[in-house]
Amino acid sequence: MEETKKKKKGLDLQWKILIGIVAGIVLGITYNKLFGPGVTSGPIYVQKVFFGYAGDIFIRLLRMMIVPLVFASIFTAVVNLGDVRELGKIGGKTVAYYMLTTALAVLIGLILVNIIHPGKGIDKEALAALNITAEVPEKVSDQGVGERSATIIIIDTLVNMIPKNPAGAMAKGDVLQIIFFTIFFAIMAAMVGRESDTLSNVIHGLDLIMQKSVMAVMIIAPYCIFFLVTAIFMDLGVAALSALGKYALTVMLGLAIHAAITLPLLVLIIGRYSPIRLAKALSPAILTAWSTASSAATLPITMDCLSRRAGVDKKIGNFVLPLGATVNMDGTALYESVAVIFIAELMGIDLTIGMQVVIFITATLAAIGAAAIPGAGLVTMGIVLTAAGMPLDGIGLILAIDRILDQFRTAVNVWGDATAAVVVGRMENAITDVEEEMA
Ligand code: ASP
């Protein structure tokens, strides 16, 4: 009875969020039509700022929970596993799945872009009239991405996983470093044995408190998402979107194929789990990812949906999801491969098959290095462009419509993480109630 009640509440939430999104789109576009995008002063601007604040409050509340949640949940998961070899097995399978799905996503992107050729037949004068020109965006030049190769970035990421100071890692909110420290700390706690039980119980309590906190914040999610989406659509450059429409459609088609065919097939065949049921269970997280364009901010909701609504044991989700939010970005990888080839076509650069192989490899790796925040994929795209011998200023050509594409690719990133948890969860016999609930 209580289970039914809980489920009903969950169902309500996803619909509320969806209504918030649709209402936000309608209101934002109405403002956009009436006053034009990019208003920078006057009463409409003030309203936009306030809408933005409401969205920001929600994102801040979610981000506020990431560090204690990741620490407490991974600690509890590792201590409960009881056997370090078990952790190694889960880790190996998770990383293998992440690499496989990211590579598949890039492949889909490359195939589509070579069939559609979105850069050919684009009206360059229309682009110039909209101020869409080749230039290096500040956040890309600031990173010095161009000077670092993909291999160095990956080795850097791996070595940097070891924090010099765990308190510093927590203060910075560096999830990979927190994961490393917590696993190490939890293994040591397990080795100490009974004398660490008191601390383990305290951290278990923290884990429960954080889970409750996520549920509390989810109550305001639909309202904040409404304001957030309104502010985004008030600023949407509709003209730019239509000028670059062929490119946007190629990215979205690729994302749709990956999200609706490739990943569900893996869930169905290897995970022996209904992809529709999983999508329903994860829908609040996927909609939040779309609205916030941040896998990191969405992480607390993804973890909650996976354990409470999808029935995947926390010992899998607590570990697979934080790792996935930081390193597994199928949507970002797919988008980067399409964007780079689109830029090449637009700039009249001929890419050989060899160059496309380089793009395939570097887009896969660059996505791993991308941070789970809005616009991060745009920054790491510099790695792919440099590897393909292309100028970084090509990024300027796609900047105008990056936010909206970011929303779709982030939703796919989060969906990809959830499918990994189900596939690995099935391999580890860590999915409960599925048979009864699916029957
Ligand atoms: N915004 C994406 C994410 O958080 C990363 C990206 O920019 O592609 O997953």
GROMACS .gro file of C-alpha atoms and ligand atoms in nm:
model
  448
    1MET     CA    1   0.000   0.000   0.000
    2GLU     CA    2   0.278   0.236   0.103
    3GLU     CA    3   0.471   0.130  -0.206
    4THR     CA    4   0.175   0.227  -0.427
    5LYS     CA    5   0.150   0.560  -0.252
    6LYS     CA    6   0.517   0.629  -0.305
    7LYS     CA    7   0.493   0.537  -0.671
    8LYS     CA    8   0.198   0.768  -0.720
    9LYS     CA    9   0.397   1.058  -0.575
   10GLY     CA   10   0.681   0.983  -0.817
   11LEU     CA   11   0.448   0.978  -1.113
   12ASP     CA   12   0.312   1.316  -1.013
   13LEU     CA   13   0.657   1.465  -0.999
   14GLN     CA   14   0.755   1.383  -1.355
   15TRP     CA   15   0.431   1.528  -1.489
   16LYS     CA   16   0.472   1.839  -1.278
   17ILE     CA   17   0.824   1.890  -1.411
   18LEU     CA   18   0.703   1.836  -1.766
   19ILE     CA   19   0.426   2.091  -1.719
   20GLY     CA   20   0.685   2.332  -1.575
   21ILE     CA   21   0.903   2.282  -1.884
   22VAL     CA   22   0.621   2.326  -2.135
   23ALA     CA   23   0.485   2.632  -1.955
   24GLY     CA   24   0.838   2.776  -1.939
   25ILE     CA   25   0.890   2.720  -2.311
   26VAL     CA   26   0.557   2.884  -2.397
   27LEU     CA   27   0.614   3.185  -2.171
   28GLY     CA   28   0.979   3.225  -2.273
   29ILE     CA   29   0.894   3.215  -2.643
   30THR     CA   30   0.611   3.464  -2.591
   31TYR     CA   31   0.856   3.707  -2.428
   32ASN     CA   32   1.104   3.632  -2.705
   33LYS     CA   33   0.849   3.713  -2.975
   34LEU     CA   34   0.727   4.029  -2.803
   35PHE     CA   35   1.057   4.179  -2.693
   36GLY     CA   36   1.325   3.989  -2.889
   37PRO     CA   37   1.611   3.784  -2.741
   38GLY     CA   38   1.904   3.924  -2.542
   39VAL     CA   39   1.722   4.210  -2.365
   40THR     CA   40   1.983   4.378  -2.141
   41SER     CA   41   1.791   4.654  -1.965
   42GLY     CA   42   1.445   4.766  -1.858
   43PRO     CA   43   1.162   4.586  -1.678
   44ILE     CA   44   1.177   4.278  -1.904
   45TYR     CA   45   1.542   4.237  -1.819
   46VAL     CA   46   1.459   4.261  -1.449
   47GLN     CA   47   1.200   3.988  -1.491
   48LYS     CA   48   1.450   3.770  -1.677
   49VAL     CA   49   1.701   3.817  -1.395
   50PHE     CA   50   1.442   3.712  -1.138
   51PHE     CA   51   1.345   3.405  -1.339
   52GLY     CA   52   1.714   3.323  -1.360
   53TYR     CA   53   1.749   3.357  -0.980
   54ALA     CA   54   1.466   3.113  -0.919
   55GLY     CA   55   1.641   2.859  -1.142
   56ASP     CA   56   1.972   2.929  -0.977
   57ILE     CA   57   1.832   2.861  -0.630
   58PHE     CA   58   1.732   2.513  -0.744
   59ILE     CA   59   2.067   2.439  -0.909
   60ARG     CA   60   2.252   2.565  -0.602
   61LEU     CA   61   2.043   2.346  -0.370
   62LEU     CA   62   2.126   2.044  -0.585
   63ARG     CA   63   2.494   2.128  -0.605
   64MET     CA   64   2.498   2.186  -0.229
   65MET     CA   65   2.415   1.821  -0.183
   66ILE     CA   66   2.667   1.668  -0.421
   67VAL     CA   67   2.974   1.654  -0.194
   68PRO     CA   68   2.816   1.508   0.123
   69LEU     CA   69   2.592   1.281  -0.085
   70VAL     CA   70   2.871   1.138  -0.299
   71PHE     CA   71   3.098   1.090   0.003
   72ALA     CA   72   2.838   0.927   0.227
   73SER     CA   73   2.676   0.714  -0.043
   74ILE     CA   74   2.999   0.576  -0.189
   75PHE     CA   75   3.137   0.510   0.158
   76THR     CA   76   2.825   0.320   0.256
   77ALA     CA   77   2.820   0.128  -0.073
   78VAL     CA   78   3.184   0.019  -0.044
   79VAL     CA   79   3.154  -0.080   0.323
   80ASN     CA   80   2.839  -0.280   0.244
   81LEU     CA   81   3.004  -0.460  -0.045
   82GLY     CA   82   3.226  -0.630   0.208
   83ASP     CA   83   3.473  -0.754  -0.053
   84VAL     CA   84   3.715  -0.531  -0.240
   85ARG     CA   85   3.729  -0.773  -0.534
   86GLU     CA   86   3.358  -0.714  -0.581
   87LEU     CA   87   3.431  -0.344  -0.617
   88GLY     CA   88   3.697  -0.419  -0.878
   89LYS     CA   89   3.449  -0.627  -1.076
   90ILE     CA   90   3.183  -0.355  -1.069
   91GLY     CA   91   3.441  -0.091  -1.159
   92GLY     CA   92   3.577  -0.291  -1.454
   93LYS     CA   93   3.233  -0.359  -1.599
   94THR     CA   94   3.125   0.003  -1.550
   95VAL     CA   95   3.429   0.147  -1.725
   96ALA     CA   96   3.398  -0.106  -2.012
   97TYR     CA   97   3.030  -0.014  -2.060
   98TYR     CA   98   3.108   0.356  -2.049
   99MET     CA   99   3.381   0.326  -2.313
  100LEU     CA  100   3.166   0.108  -2.538
  101THR     CA  101   2.860   0.334  -2.529
  102THR     CA  102   3.061   0.653  -2.576
  103ALA     CA  103   3.235   0.503  -2.880
  104LEU     CA  104   2.898   0.390  -3.021
  105ALA     CA  105   2.761   0.740  -2.974
  106VAL     CA  106   3.051   0.896  -3.163
  107LEU     CA  107   3.010   0.640  -3.440
  108ILE     CA  108   2.642   0.730  -3.480
  109GLY     CA  109   2.736   1.098  -3.494
  110LEU     CA  110   3.002   1.039  -3.758
  111ILE     CA  111   2.777   0.824  -3.976
  112LEU     CA  112   2.495   1.080  -3.964
  113VAL     CA  113   2.712   1.381  -4.033
  114ASN     CA  114   2.863   1.204  -4.334
  115ILE     CA  115   2.518   1.124  -4.471
  116ILE     CA  116   2.350   1.460  -4.399
  117HIS     CA  117   2.646   1.697  -4.457
  118PRO     CA  118   2.490   1.975  -4.247
  119GLY     CA  119   2.767   2.224  -4.335
  120LYS     CA  120   2.693   2.210  -4.706
  121GLY     CA  121   2.425   2.441  -4.838
  122ILE     CA  122   2.425   2.667  -4.531
  123ASP     CA  123   2.364   3.031  -4.616
  124LYS     CA  124   2.691   3.196  -4.510
  125GLU     CA  125   2.558   3.546  -4.564
  126ALA     CA  126   2.268   3.475  -4.329
  127LEU     CA  127   2.520   3.357  -4.070
  128ALA     CA  128   2.730   3.671  -4.110
  129ALA     CA  129   2.418   3.888  -4.080
  130LEU     CA  130   2.343   3.719  -3.748
  131ASN     CA  131   2.697   3.784  -3.631
  132ILE     CA  132   2.778   3.414  -3.638
  133THR     CA  133   3.148   3.426  -3.718
  134ALA     CA  134   3.460   3.220  -3.658
  135GLU     CA  135   3.616   3.326  -3.329
  136VAL     CA  136   3.762   3.158  -3.023
  137PRO     CA  137   3.517   3.194  -2.732
  138GLU     CA  138   3.680   3.324  -2.413
  139LYS     CA  139   3.611   3.015  -2.207
  140VAL     CA  140   3.792   2.805  -2.466
  141SER     CA  141   4.098   3.028  -2.498
  142ASP     CA  142   4.116   3.054  -2.117
  143GLN     CA  143   4.164   2.679  -2.084
  144GLY     CA  144   4.463   2.658  -2.317
  145VAL     CA  145   4.292   2.347  -2.456
  146GLY     CA  146   4.455   2.381  -2.792
  147GLU     CA  147   4.799   2.319  -2.653
  148ARG     CA  148   4.715   1.995  -2.475
  149SER     CA  149   4.671   1.668  -2.659
  150ALA     CA  150   4.389   1.426  -2.586
  151THR     CA  151   4.627   1.168  -2.435
  152ILE     CA  152   4.776   1.422  -2.197
  153ILE     CA  153   4.428   1.533  -2.093
  154ILE     CA  154   4.330   1.175  -2.013
  155ILE     CA  155   4.652   1.097  -1.823
  156ASP     CA  156   4.605   1.428  -1.642
  157THR     CA  157   4.252   1.332  -1.548
  158LEU     CA  158   4.366   0.994  -1.413
  159VAL     CA  159   4.658   1.129  -1.210
  160ASN     CA  160   4.448   1.420  -1.083
  161MET     CA  161   4.198   1.172  -0.943
  162ILE     CA  162   4.429   1.141  -0.644
  163PRO     CA  163   4.365   1.449  -0.432
  164LYS     CA  164   4.659   1.615  -0.261
  165ASN     CA  165   4.420   1.712   0.012
  166PRO     CA  166   4.078   1.547   0.054
  167ALA     CA  167   3.938   1.854   0.228
  168GLY     CA  168   4.051   2.059  -0.072
  169ALA     CA  169   3.882   1.814  -0.308
  170MET     CA  170   3.560   1.851  -0.114
  171ALA     CA  171   3.591   2.228  -0.100
  172LYS     CA  172   3.639   2.239  -0.478
  173GLY     CA  173   3.362   1.985  -0.530
  174ASP     CA  174   3.591   1.771  -0.746
  175VAL     CA  175   3.377   1.457  -0.777
  176LEU     CA  176   3.647   1.232  -0.924
  177GLN     CA  177   3.887   1.316  -0.640
  178ILE     CA  178   3.613   1.263  -0.384
  179ILE     CA  179   3.531   0.924  -0.539
  180PHE     CA  180   3.897   0.819  -0.518
  181PHE     CA  181   3.944   0.934  -0.160
  182THR     CA  182   3.615   0.785  -0.042
  183ILE     CA  183   3.681   0.443  -0.194
  184PHE     CA  184   4.027   0.439  -0.041
  185PHE     CA  185   3.893   0.556   0.296
  186ALA     CA  186   3.608   0.303   0.295
  187ILE     CA  187   3.839   0.012   0.208
  188MET     CA  188   4.064   0.112   0.497
  189ALA     CA  189   3.761   0.138   0.728
  190ALA     CA  190   3.658  -0.214   0.627
  191MET     CA  191   4.010  -0.336   0.699
  192VAL     CA  192   4.013  -0.172   1.043
  193GLY     CA  193   3.700  -0.372   1.119
  194ARG     CA  194   3.483  -0.336   1.425
  195GLU     CA  195   3.666  -0.034   1.561
  196SER     CA  196   3.553   0.172   1.265
  197ASP     CA  197   3.189   0.068   1.305
  198THR     CA  198   3.092   0.383   1.495
  199LEU     CA  199   3.223   0.606   1.219
  200SER     CA  200   3.059   0.388   0.954
  201ASN     CA  201   2.727   0.423   1.133
  202VAL     CA  202   2.764   0.800   1.148
  203ILE     CA  203   2.837   0.815   0.775
  204HIS     CA  204   2.543   0.584   0.707
  205GLY     CA  205   2.330   0.836   0.899
  206LEU     CA  206   2.470   1.115   0.682
  207ASP     CA  207   2.377   0.912   0.374
  208LEU     CA  208   2.017   0.884   0.494
  209ILE     CA  209   2.001   1.256   0.573
  210MET     CA  210   2.127   1.342   0.224
  211GLN     CA  211   1.871   1.113   0.063
  212LYS     CA  212   1.595   1.288   0.255
  213SER     CA  213   1.737   1.624   0.151
  214VAL     CA  214   1.720   1.529  -0.217
  215MET     CA  215   1.357   1.429  -0.176
  216ALA     CA  216   1.287   1.763  -0.008
  217VAL     CA  217   1.448   1.966  -0.288
  218MET     CA  218   1.259   1.769  -0.550
  219ILE     CA  219   0.937   1.918  -0.417
  220ILE     CA  220   1.030   2.260  -0.554
  221ALA     CA  221   1.183   2.120  -0.875
  222PRO     CA  222   0.884   2.179  -1.109
  223TYR     CA  223   0.844   2.544  -1.006
  224CYS     CA  224   1.213   2.632  -1.028
  225ILE     CA  225   1.243   2.448  -1.358
  226PHE     CA  226   0.954   2.654  -1.493
  227PHE     CA  227   1.140   2.980  -1.417
  228LEU     CA  228   1.471   2.842  -1.540
  229VAL     CA  229   1.329   2.732  -1.874
  230THR     CA  230   1.140   3.061  -1.915
  231ALA     CA  231   1.466   3.257  -1.872
  232ILE     CA  232   1.646   3.030  -2.122
  233PHE     CA  233   1.378   3.060  -2.389
  234MET     CA  234   1.352   3.437  -2.340
  235ASP     CA  235   1.710   3.449  -2.464
  236LEU     CA  236   1.693   3.184  -2.733
  237GLY     CA  237   1.828   3.311  -3.064
  238VAL     CA  238   1.549   3.175  -3.283
  239ALA     CA  239   1.704   3.320  -3.600
  240ALA     CA  240   2.040   3.158  -3.523
  241LEU     CA  241   1.864   2.830  -3.452
  242SER     CA  242   1.698   2.830  -3.790
  243ALA     CA  243   2.017   2.940  -3.972
  244LEU     CA  244   2.207   2.651  -3.813
  245GLY     CA  245   1.900   2.426  -3.819
  246LYS     CA  246   2.050   2.149  -4.031
  247TYR     CA  247   2.340   2.113  -3.789
  248ALA     CA  248   2.109   2.121  -3.485
  249LEU     CA  249   1.887   1.856  -3.641
  250THR     CA  250   2.183   1.630  -3.717
  251VAL     CA  251   2.297   1.648  -3.353
  252MET     CA  252   1.944   1.587  -3.224
  253LEU     CA  253   1.879   1.300  -3.463
  254GLY     CA  254   2.204   1.136  -3.350
  255LEU     CA  255   2.114   1.187  -2.985
  256ALA     CA  256   1.766   1.044  -3.049
  257ILE     CA  257   1.905   0.732  -3.220
  258HIS     CA  258   2.152   0.672  -2.939
  259ALA     CA  259   1.899   0.737  -2.663
  260ALA     CA  260   1.603   0.557  -2.818
  261ILE     CA  261   1.771   0.265  -2.996
  262THR     CA  262   2.131   0.187  -2.892
  263LEU     CA  263   2.103   0.234  -2.516
  264PRO     CA  264   1.755   0.072  -2.482
  265LEU     CA  265   1.881  -0.232  -2.676
  266LEU     CA  266   2.167  -0.272  -2.430
  267VAL     CA  267   1.926  -0.232  -2.137
  268LEU     CA  268   1.692  -0.490  -2.286
  269ILE     CA  269   1.948  -0.746  -2.401
  270ILE     CA  270   2.225  -0.726  -2.141
  271GLY     CA  271   2.027  -0.561  -1.859
  272ARG     CA  272   1.715  -0.777  -1.915
  273TYR     CA  273   1.513  -0.477  -1.801
  274SER     CA  274   1.235  -0.288  -1.975
  275PRO     CA  275   1.382   0.034  -2.122
  276ILE     CA  276   1.038   0.195  -2.102
  277ARG     CA  277   1.014   0.121  -1.732
  278LEU     CA  278   1.363   0.259  -1.684
  279ALA     CA  279   1.281   0.574  -1.880
  280LYS     CA  280   0.969   0.628  -1.671
  281ALA     CA  281   1.160   0.577  -1.348
  282LEU     CA  282   1.436   0.813  -1.454
  283SER     CA  283   1.215   1.076  -1.615
  284PRO     CA  284   1.245   1.336  -1.333
  285ALA     CA  285   1.624   1.313  -1.363
  286ILE     CA  286   1.622   1.328  -1.744
  287LEU     CA  287   1.391   1.630  -1.744
  288THR     CA  288   1.606   1.802  -1.481
  289ALA     CA  289   1.918   1.731  -1.687
  290TRP     CA  290   1.750   1.886  -1.990
  291SER     CA  291   1.653   2.196  -1.794
  292THR     CA  292   1.979   2.255  -1.607
  293ALA     CA  293   2.228   2.130  -1.872
  294SER     CA  294   2.439   1.989  -1.590
  295SER     CA  295   2.489   1.618  -1.518
  296ALA     CA  296   2.654   1.711  -1.187
  297ALA     CA  297   2.362   1.920  -1.062
  298THR     CA  298   2.125   1.640  -1.169
  299LEU     CA  299   2.327   1.367  -0.994
  300PRO     CA  300   2.137   1.372  -0.661
  301ILE     CA  301   1.806   1.327  -0.848
  302THR     CA  302   1.948   1.055  -1.075
  303MET     CA  303   2.066   0.859  -0.771
  304ASP     CA  304   1.730   0.896  -0.604
  305CYS     CA  305   1.532   0.787  -0.912
  306LEU     CA  306   1.753   0.486  -0.974
  307SER     CA  307   1.726   0.341  -0.628
  308ARG     CA  308   1.373   0.438  -0.531
  309ARG     CA  309   1.196   0.419  -0.865
  310ALA     CA  310   1.398   0.177  -1.076
  311GLY     CA  311   1.480  -0.078  -0.807
  312VAL     CA  312   1.854  -0.089  -0.871
  313ASP     CA  313   2.047  -0.161  -0.553
  314LYS     CA  314   2.226   0.141  -0.407
  315LYS     CA  315   2.553  -0.052  -0.391
  316ILE     CA  316   2.561  -0.024  -0.773
  317GLY     CA  317   2.403   0.318  -0.831
  318ASN     CA  318   2.599   0.494  -0.555
  319PHE     CA  319   2.915   0.403  -0.735
  320VAL     CA  320   2.824   0.389  -1.105
  321LEU     CA  321   2.631   0.719  -1.118
  322PRO     CA  322   2.880   0.964  -0.960
  323LEU     CA  323   3.152   0.815  -1.181
  324GLY     CA  324   2.926   0.834  -1.485
  325ALA     CA  325   2.825   1.194  -1.418
  326THR     CA  326   3.189   1.294  -1.439
  327VAL     CA  327   3.334   1.068  -1.707
  328ASN     CA  328   3.052   0.916  -1.912
  329MET     CA  329   2.912   1.162  -2.162
  330ASP     CA  330   2.767   0.989  -2.465
  331GLY     CA  331   2.569   1.294  -2.571
  332THR     CA  332   2.869   1.523  -2.546
  333ALA     CA  333   3.091   1.285  -2.744
  334LEU     CA  334   2.833   1.251  -3.021
  335TYR     CA  335   2.779   1.626  -3.037
  336GLU     CA  336   3.152   1.698  -3.055
  337SER     CA  337   3.206   1.466  -3.349
  338VAL     CA  338   2.913   1.617  -3.544
  339ALA     CA  339   3.013   1.974  -3.455
  340VAL     CA  340   3.374   1.933  -3.564
  341ILE     CA  341   3.279   1.792  -3.904
  342PHE     CA  342   3.011   2.058  -3.945
  343ILE     CA  343   3.269   2.329  -3.874
  344ALA     CA  344   3.508   2.169  -4.125
  345GLU     CA  345   3.240   2.168  -4.393
  346LEU     CA  346   3.146   2.527  -4.318
  347MET     CA  347   3.507   2.641  -4.335
  348GLY     CA  348   3.568   2.444  -4.652
  349ILE     CA  349   3.821   2.209  -4.489
  350ASP     CA  350   3.836   1.862  -4.645
  351LEU     CA  351   3.864   1.587  -4.388
  352THR     CA  352   4.018   1.256  -4.495
  353ILE     CA  353   3.903   0.922  -4.353
  354GLY     CA  354   4.222   0.924  -4.143
  355MET     CA  355   4.121   1.257  -3.992
  356GLN     CA  356   3.776   1.120  -3.917
  357VAL     CA  357   3.935   0.831  -3.728
  358VAL     CA  358   4.132   1.087  -3.527
  359ILE     CA  359   3.805   1.270  -3.456
  360PHE     CA  360   3.644   0.941  -3.352
  361ILE     CA  361   3.918   0.873  -3.095
  362THR     CA  362   3.961   1.225  -2.965
  363ALA     CA  363   3.587   1.296  -2.934
  364THR     CA  364   3.553   0.981  -2.722
  365LEU     CA  365   3.839   1.091  -2.498
  366ALA     CA  366   3.749   1.461  -2.489
  367ALA     CA  367   3.402   1.377  -2.358
  368ILE     CA  368   3.563   1.193  -2.066
  369GLY     CA  369   3.756   1.507  -1.980
  370ALA     CA  370   3.453   1.737  -2.003
  371ALA     CA  371   3.320   1.872  -1.673
  372ALA     CA  372   2.957   1.795  -1.590
  373ILE     CA  373   2.849   2.160  -1.613
  374PRO     CA  374   2.678   2.369  -1.881
  375GLY     CA  375   2.891   2.440  -2.186
  376ALA     CA  376   3.177   2.207  -2.090
  377GLY     CA  377   3.155   2.010  -2.414
  378LEU     CA  378   3.214   2.326  -2.610
  379VAL     CA  379   3.541   2.378  -2.425
  380THR     CA  380   3.679   2.026  -2.470
  381MET     CA  381   3.586   2.040  -2.837
  382GLY     CA  382   3.906   2.242  -2.868
  383ILE     CA  383   4.095   1.914  -2.817
  384VAL     CA  384   3.918   1.749  -3.110
  385LEU     CA  385   3.965   2.049  -3.338
  386THR     CA  386   4.335   2.070  -3.257
  387ALA     CA  387   4.385   1.697  -3.312
  388ALA     CA  388   4.217   1.731  -3.652
  389GLY     CA  389   4.446   2.023  -3.736
  390MET     CA  390   4.161   2.271  -3.746
  391PRO     CA  391   4.153   2.626  -3.609
  392LEU     CA  392   3.989   2.678  -3.270
  393ASP     CA  393   3.793   2.978  -3.391
  394GLY     CA  394   3.553   2.740  -3.569
  395ILE     CA  395   3.383   2.706  -3.229
  396GLY     CA  396   3.247   3.058  -3.272
  397LEU     CA  397   3.026   2.929  -3.554
  398ILE     CA  398   2.820   2.704  -3.328
  399LEU     CA  399   2.824   2.912  -3.010
  400ALA     CA  400   2.490   3.083  -3.073
  401ILE     CA  401   2.286   2.764  -3.035
  402ASP     CA  402   2.504   2.574  -2.794
  403ARG     CA  403   2.282   2.609  -2.488
  404ILE     CA  404   1.982   2.435  -2.640
  405LEU     CA  405   2.197   2.151  -2.778
  406ASP     CA  406   2.368   2.129  -2.438
  407GLN     CA  407   2.029   2.059  -2.281
  408PHE     CA  408   1.964   1.765  -2.512
  409ARG     CA  409   2.313   1.620  -2.485
  410THR     CA  410   2.309   1.647  -2.104
  411ALA     CA  411   1.979   1.456  -2.093
  412VAL     CA  412   2.143   1.180  -2.301
  413ASN     CA  413   2.451   1.186  -2.075
  414VAL     CA  414   2.235   1.121  -1.770
  415TRP     CA  415   2.028   0.856  -1.948
  416GLY     CA  416   2.352   0.680  -2.047
  417ASP     CA  417   2.468   0.669  -1.683
  418ALA     CA  418   2.137   0.519  -1.572
  419THR     CA  419   2.150   0.247  -1.839
  420ALA     CA  420   2.500   0.157  -1.717
  421ALA     CA  421   2.370   0.113  -1.364
  422VAL     CA  422   2.100  -0.125  -1.487
  423VAL     CA  423   2.334  -0.328  -1.708
  424VAL     CA  424   2.601  -0.357  -1.437
  425GLY     CA  425   2.331  -0.407  -1.173
  426ARG     CA  426   2.191  -0.703  -1.367
  427MET     CA  427   2.536  -0.857  -1.406
  428GLU     CA  428   2.585  -0.824  -1.031
  429ASN     CA  429   2.235  -0.951  -0.943
  430ALA     CA  430   2.157  -0.620  -0.779
  431ILE     CA  431   1.815  -0.541  -0.923
  432THR     CA  432   1.516  -0.599  -0.703
  433ASP     CA  433   1.144  -0.635  -0.768
  434VAL     CA  434   1.187  -0.604  -1.141
  435GLU     CA  435   1.023  -0.927  -1.235
  436GLU     CA  436   0.718  -0.868  -1.017
  437GLU     CA  437   0.676  -0.507  -1.115
  438MET     CA  438   0.723  -0.569  -1.483
  439ALA     CA  439   0.482  -0.863  -1.486
  440ASP     N1  440   2.655   2.001  -1.996
  440ASP     C1  441   2.704   1.868  -2.016
  440ASP     C2  442   2.684   1.787  -1.890
  440ASP     O1  443   2.677   1.841  -1.782
  440ASP     C3  444   2.847   1.864  -2.060
  440ASP     C4  445   2.858   1.930  -2.195
  440ASP     O2  446   2.872   2.051  -2.203
  440ASP     O3  447   2.848   1.858  -2.296
  440ASP     O4  448   2.674   1.666  -1.897
   0.00000   0.00000   0.00000
